[in-house]
Amino acid sequence: MEEKFKSGFVSIVGRTNVGKSTILNALVGEKVAAVANKTQTTRTAIKAIVNRKNSQIVFIDTPGIHKPKSKLSETMIETAFTFIGDVDVILFVIDGTSKEIGRGDQRILDKIKESGRKAILIINKIDMVQNKEDLLKIIALYSKEYNFSAVVPISATQKQNLEDVLVEIEKNLKEGPAYYDTEKYTDQTLRQLAEEMIREKALKLLDDEVPHGIYVEVEKMKKRKTKENKAIYDIEATIYCLRDSHKGIIIGKEGSMLKKIGTYAREDLEKILDTKVNLKIWVKVKEDWLNDNSIVKKFKLN
Ligand SMILES: Nc1nc2c(ncn2[C@@H]2O[C@H](COP(=O)(O)OP(=O)(O)OP(=O)(O)O)[C@@H](O)[C@H]2O)c(=O)[nH]1
Ligand SMILES: [Mg+2]
């Protein structure tokens, strides 16, 4: 008998820094979301699509749950909680090295219980787990809390057990059509992708509170032909930060930090866009934008 085509929306939720965006990128096989060893990396919901022989899975990466400190973080948490409802399957990601259910994880569990939806528990970073007994203990703790459709220990960075995740999702999807063009792998515009990649480099290279207070805006993104008739993208972007002192750090001594951010971002964008990129970045101060509704609305769901 011919297998029926299945489709559905699958959210990736969890505390900040557990590896949700790394999982998304690994499942899709493309760089879609920024990844950094910092908290609050993802700021809004990002969709990415996996097309399989008999299914289309639309993933929604969400901002990590954390203690809100600004209008922006409140918006981020609101976005994440929206996708604990309103999806076909929830991937609840936890850090495999955790020994108990922390407050953030408990809040997420409570929301999942409230929604009563199908949820798969993903235990990430198992490459960091020394003791298998600990892993079993944490699985037991969580399994007591909710009737998960499956529990899958994975390592997103080592690409371990990712196929199992897709198979478990497919088991829980209903029959349905492909919602998106199979050529397409994300709903992000090229401009958003460029902003995300530039911000990722700044997050990775900067320390302390500087990266949390930045946002990136691409003002210009235009494809043209060079004299040699090769395609090239001209991209102009601004990194906004909270204070003059931050601006100094982002620019660095004789412009060295900004140059580094620009070089890494350009290399990534050239891969993503598959053309040469000419990238110019400016740095400007915008005080207290984290609490400015007219800017924060950029990150809100529409
Ligand atoms: N050792 C190890 N590190 C991982 C794994 N998956 C992700 N990481 C690292 O964990 C850090 C956070 O990853 P992200 O994907 O940005 O985490 P996130 O959950 O999306 O974070 P937010 O967007 O802030 O909620 C990065 O340094 C990743 O390289 C894994 O399987 N093993
Ligand atoms: Mg993320």
PDB file of C-alpha atoms and ligand atoms in Angstrom, residues 15-22 34-42 62-64 124-125 127-128 155-157, ligand 1:
ATOM      1  CA  ARG A  15      15.468  27.146  27.996  1.00  0.00           C
ATOM      2  CA  THR A  16      17.964  29.544  26.484  1.00  0.00           C
ATOM      3  CA  ASN A  17      21.271  27.993  25.348  1.00  0.00           C
ATOM      4  CA  VAL A  18      20.139  24.333  25.315  1.00  0.00           C
ATOM      5  CA  GLY A  19      20.909  24.122  21.575  1.00  0.00           C
ATOM      6  CA  LYS A  20      17.549  24.665  19.841  1.00  0.00           C
ATOM      7  CA  SER A  21      18.927  26.668  16.925  1.00  0.00           C
ATOM      8  CA  THR A  22      21.829  24.247  16.517  1.00  0.00           C
ATOM      9  CA  ALA A  34      22.162  32.183  14.715  1.00  0.00           C
ATOM     10  CA  VAL A  35      23.963  29.957  17.214  1.00  0.00           C
ATOM     11  CA  ALA A  36      26.176  31.224  20.014  1.00  0.00           C
ATOM     12  CA  ASN A  37      27.410  30.192  23.390  1.00  0.00           C
ATOM     13  CA  LYS A  38      25.498  33.070  24.957  1.00  0.00           C
ATOM     14  CA  THR A  39      22.015  33.266  26.404  1.00  0.00           C
ATOM     15  CA  GLN A  40      19.105  34.801  24.464  1.00  0.00           C
ATOM     16  CA  THR A  41      20.567  34.309  21.027  1.00  0.00           C
ATOM     17  CA  THR A  42      17.313  33.704  19.153  1.00  0.00           C
ATOM     18  CA  THR A  62      11.789  29.883  19.211  1.00  0.00           C
ATOM     19  CA  PRO A  63      13.590  32.189  21.650  1.00  0.00           C
ATOM     20  CA  GLY A  64      14.836  30.393  24.758  1.00  0.00           C
ATOM     21  CA  ASN A 124      20.598  17.458  23.764  1.00  0.00           C
ATOM     22  CA  LYS A 125      24.363  17.673  24.355  1.00  0.00           C
ATOM     23  CA  ASP A 127      28.322  14.275  24.024  1.00  0.00           C
ATOM     24  CA  MET A 128      28.874  16.134  27.317  1.00  0.00           C
ATOM     25  CA  SER A 155      23.945  15.603  20.118  1.00  0.00           C
ATOM     26  CA  ALA A 156      23.216  18.394  17.660  1.00  0.00           C
ATOM     27  CA  THR A 157      26.857  19.360  17.245  1.00  0.00           C
TER      28      THR A 157
HETATM   29  N1  LIG B   1      28.544  20.063  23.418  1.00  0.00           N
HETATM   30  C1  LIG B   1      27.465  20.419  22.729  1.00  0.00           C
HETATM   31  N2  LIG B   1      27.177  21.720  22.564  1.00  0.00           N
HETATM   32  C2  LIG B   1      26.061  22.035  21.861  1.00  0.00           C
HETATM   33  C3  LIG B   1      25.206  21.049  21.307  1.00  0.00           C
HETATM   34  N3  LIG B   1      24.188  21.688  20.691  1.00  0.00           N
HETATM   35  C4  LIG B   1      24.413  23.005  20.836  1.00  0.00           C
HETATM   36  N4  LIG B   1      25.544  23.236  21.532  1.00  0.00           N
HETATM   37  C5  LIG B   1      26.126  24.539  21.888  1.00  0.00           C
HETATM   38  O1  LIG B   1      25.269  25.218  22.776  1.00  0.00           O
HETATM   39  C6  LIG B   1      25.360  26.630  22.583  1.00  0.00           C
HETATM   40  C7  LIG B   1      23.974  27.230  22.394  1.00  0.00           C
HETATM   41  O2  LIG B   1      23.428  26.784  21.183  1.00  0.00           O
HETATM   42  P1  LIG B   1      22.178  27.494  20.502  1.00  0.00           P
HETATM   43  O3  LIG B   1      21.742  26.602  19.395  1.00  0.00           O
HETATM   44  O4  LIG B   1      22.471  28.912  20.182  1.00  0.00           O
HETATM   45  O5  LIG B   1      21.114  27.429  21.708  1.00  0.00           O
HETATM   46  P2  LIG B   1      19.595  27.928  21.740  1.00  0.00           P
HETATM   47  O6  LIG B   1      18.834  26.964  22.566  1.00  0.00           O
HETATM   48  O7  LIG B   1      19.100  28.157  20.368  1.00  0.00           O
HETATM   49  O8  LIG B   1      19.741  29.310  22.535  1.00  0.00           O
HETATM   50  P3  LIG B   1      18.712  30.570  22.555  1.00  0.00           P
HETATM   51  O9  LIG B   1      18.486  30.988  21.147  1.00  0.00           O
HETATM   52  O10 LIG B   1      19.416  31.593  23.374  1.00  0.00           O
HETATM   53  O11 LIG B   1      17.477  30.092  23.227  1.00  0.00           O
HETATM   54  C8  LIG B   1      26.274  26.829  21.374  1.00  0.00           C
HETATM   55  O12 LIG B   1      27.569  27.129  21.835  1.00  0.00           O
HETATM   56  C9  LIG B   1      26.244  25.474  20.687  1.00  0.00           C
HETATM   57  O13 LIG B   1      27.420  25.198  19.943  1.00  0.00           O
HETATM   58  C10 LIG B   1      25.551  19.674  21.492  1.00  0.00           C
HETATM   59  O14 LIG B   1      24.890  18.742  21.047  1.00  0.00           O
HETATM   60  N5  LIG B   1      26.686  19.426  22.225  1.00  0.00           N
END
